[in-house]
Amino acid sequence: MTSSTRGALNFSTAECEKIDPYIPPPGSSQDSRPHVTLTYATSLDSNLSIAPGVQTLLSGPESKSMTHYLRSRHDAILIGAGTAIADDPSLNCRIEGVGGYGGDGLDGQPRPVVLDPNGRWNLTDASKIIKLAREGRGRAPWVFAGHSFAVDKQRAIERVGGKVFLVTYTDPQASSGRLGWTQILSTLAKEGIKSVMVEGGGVVINDLLSSNNIQLVDSVIITIAPTWLGRDGVQVCPPERAENGQRVPVGRLKEVKWIPLGDDVVLCGRPNV
Ligand SMILES: NC(=O)C1=CN([C@@H]2O[C@H](COP(=O)(O)OP(=O)(O)OC[C@H]3O[C@@H](n4cnc5c(N)ncnc54)[C@H](O)[C@@H]3O)[C@@H](O)[C@H]2O)C=CC1
Ligand SMILES: Nc1nc(O)c(N)c(N[C@@H]2O[C@H](COP(=O)(O)O)[C@@H](O)[C@H]2O)n1
């Protein structure tokens, strides 16, 4: 294993202590829905990537290490199909001492959860998530899929111990091919998930930050990298809001903390709803 796939925790105990109030304490009790931490890396012009479908490195080594610390402290990590397709991500925790990387079993490894209601994710036995699960270096993925989800993909997931949730739309947004977040989160809670970090991408984040859903977000941890990506990027910019015909701010954070990490700054807060 190379050092780039297995790292020490690259930020200090003092920095962990600054982040800890925004993540659920270990052993927190089961609720009707998991604790939701929305976390992503963004450019100065609020882009997640330089263009749709293109993976873009934004986090420096220190803030990437912080992300792996977050992964070790959540039961699940959730992304949309667009991210799964663009990034072929690992979605495991790759720090010393965490299960599969020197720790016991899969202790500290989050469950990858992918929203793929339209069966777009080109998943095979060679996908990183499947390989890592086979090798005991990450948990097997759970996928929220539609009834036309391909049988070979379902088998690839189940062979490594993962699960497919065949879902029907119960949300007024059904025509947009989306599931309601209450339904997604209550399904995860029923499966014993107490905390989930939502990593992206653009559709998922903008949907969660919309006024319909923001009350489901418990905390926000955003890495801001000192770079601009330009107008063709995948942007975080939730839908506008109006009250009595007037434009009002979409939202604001409270209990805000800024933590410099290497060249980046990490912004922590809670939605003020
Ligand atoms: N900088 C960062 O931290 C991150 C960057 N990214 C980047 O973001 C880009 C991908 O973003 P997007 O194209 O916006 O795709 P996305 O990852 O948000 O996926 C969108 C798809 O997910 C599914 N989906 C989303 N919400 C759903 C819901 N409520 N119910 C059911 N299905 C739902 C749908 O199939 C939808 O088309 C990539 O370029 C990736 O590299 C992704 C994650 C983090
Ligand atoms: N924290 C962070 N910084 C960046 O610069 C990123 N591009 C991302 N992307 C997210 O991380 C996933 C990749 O994870 P693996 O390293 O493959 O485990 C990617 O899919 C995005 O969710 N994150």
Tab-separated table of C-alpha atoms and ligand atoms in Angstrom, residues 39-42 47-49 51-56 58 79-84 86-87 115-118 120 169 177-181 184 199-205 207 234, ligand 1:
chain	number	residue	atom	x	y	z
A	39	THR	CA	-19.549	18.446	3.852
A	40	TYR	CA	-17.756	19.286	0.639
A	41	ALA	CA	-14.804	21.181	-0.817
A	42	THR	CA	-15.439	24.309	-2.851
A	47	ASN	CA	-17.636	25.307	-7.590
A	48	LEU	CA	-17.261	21.643	-6.659
A	49	SER	CA	-15.533	20.764	-9.902
A	51	ALA	CA	-17.046	20.958	-15.206
A	52	PRO	CA	-19.835	18.392	-14.822
A	53	GLY	CA	-18.412	14.896	-14.725
A	54	VAL	CA	-14.842	16.028	-14.066
A	55	GLN	CA	-13.181	15.169	-10.762
A	56	THR	CA	-11.288	18.212	-9.457
A	58	LEU	CA	-9.583	21.141	-4.316
A	79	ILE	CA	-23.290	10.813	-2.752
A	80	GLY	CA	-25.421	11.164	-5.887
A	81	ALA	CA	-25.006	9.110	-9.054
A	82	GLY	CA	-23.331	12.052	-10.839
A	83	THR	CA	-20.442	11.893	-8.369
A	84	ALA	CA	-20.232	8.104	-8.509
A	86	ALA	CA	-17.479	11.194	-12.417
A	87	ASP	CA	-15.158	10.104	-9.618
A	115	LEU	CA	-28.533	7.664	-4.874
A	116	ASP	CA	-29.065	6.200	-8.334
A	117	PRO	CA	-32.804	6.084	-9.027
A	118	ASN	CA	-32.294	6.062	-12.799
A	120	ARG	CA	-26.976	5.648	-14.397
A	169	TYR	CA	-41.076	8.021	-5.465
A	177	GLY	CA	-36.687	11.752	-10.530
A	178	ARG	CA	-35.786	12.509	-6.910
A	179	LEU	CA	-36.639	10.907	-3.615
A	180	GLY	CA	-37.702	12.922	-0.608
A	181	TRP	CA	-34.887	13.363	1.901
A	184	ILE	CA	-33.944	8.548	2.325
A	199	GLU	CA	-20.403	14.748	0.293
A	200	GLY	CA	-22.129	15.775	-2.923
A	201	GLY	CA	-22.298	16.503	-5.696
A	202	GLY	CA	-24.054	19.605	-6.936
A	203	VAL	CA	-27.583	18.266	-7.357
A	204	VAL	CA	-27.538	16.599	-3.938
A	205	ILE	CA	-26.089	19.614	-2.090
A	207	ASP	CA	-31.362	19.995	-3.032
A	234	VAL	CA	-20.596	22.396	-10.924
B	1	LIG	N1	-15.535	19.118	-4.255
B	1	LIG	C1	-16.266	18.209	-3.642
B	1	LIG	O1	-16.250	18.102	-2.412
B	1	LIG	C2	-17.140	17.300	-4.432
B	1	LIG	C3	-17.180	17.381	-5.796
B	1	LIG	N2	-18.047	16.578	-6.505
B	1	LIG	C4	-18.146	16.776	-7.953
B	1	LIG	O2	-19.522	17.056	-8.285
B	1	LIG	C5	-19.778	16.584	-9.607
B	1	LIG	C6	-21.051	15.735	-9.595
B	1	LIG	O3	-22.150	16.511	-9.212
B	1	LIG	P1	-23.553	16.407	-9.964
B	1	LIG	O4	-23.307	16.203	-11.417
B	1	LIG	O5	-24.375	17.580	-9.562
B	1	LIG	O6	-24.176	15.064	-9.451
B	1	LIG	P2	-24.627	14.466	-8.030
B	1	LIG	O7	-23.514	13.688	-7.462
B	1	LIG	O8	-25.302	15.466	-7.175
B	1	LIG	O9	-25.683	13.380	-8.536
B	1	LIG	C7	-26.904	13.771	-9.105
B	1	LIG	C8	-27.758	12.551	-9.289
B	1	LIG	O10	-27.967	11.905	-8.032
B	1	LIG	C9	-29.286	11.401	-7.957
B	1	LIG	N3	-29.995	12.152	-6.907
B	1	LIG	C10	-29.682	13.370	-6.401
B	1	LIG	N4	-30.594	13.723	-5.460
B	1	LIG	C11	-31.472	12.707	-5.391
B	1	LIG	C12	-32.621	12.465	-4.620
B	1	LIG	N5	-33.093	13.344	-3.726
B	1	LIG	N6	-33.287	11.311	-4.819
B	1	LIG	C13	-32.852	10.413	-5.713
B	1	LIG	N7	-31.770	10.587	-6.476
B	1	LIG	C14	-31.087	11.718	-6.305
B	1	LIG	C15	-29.927	11.649	-9.316
B	1	LIG	O11	-29.682	10.524	-10.136
B	1	LIG	C16	-29.154	12.847	-9.818
B	1	LIG	O12	-29.151	12.948	-11.224
B	1	LIG	C17	-18.584	15.775	-10.050
B	1	LIG	O13	-17.827	16.549	-10.956
B	1	LIG	C18	-17.809	15.535	-8.760
B	1	LIG	O14	-16.428	15.421	-8.997
B	1	LIG	C19	-18.828	15.666	-5.869
B	1	LIG	C20	-18.801	15.547	-4.510
B	1	LIG	C21	-17.972	16.363	-3.678
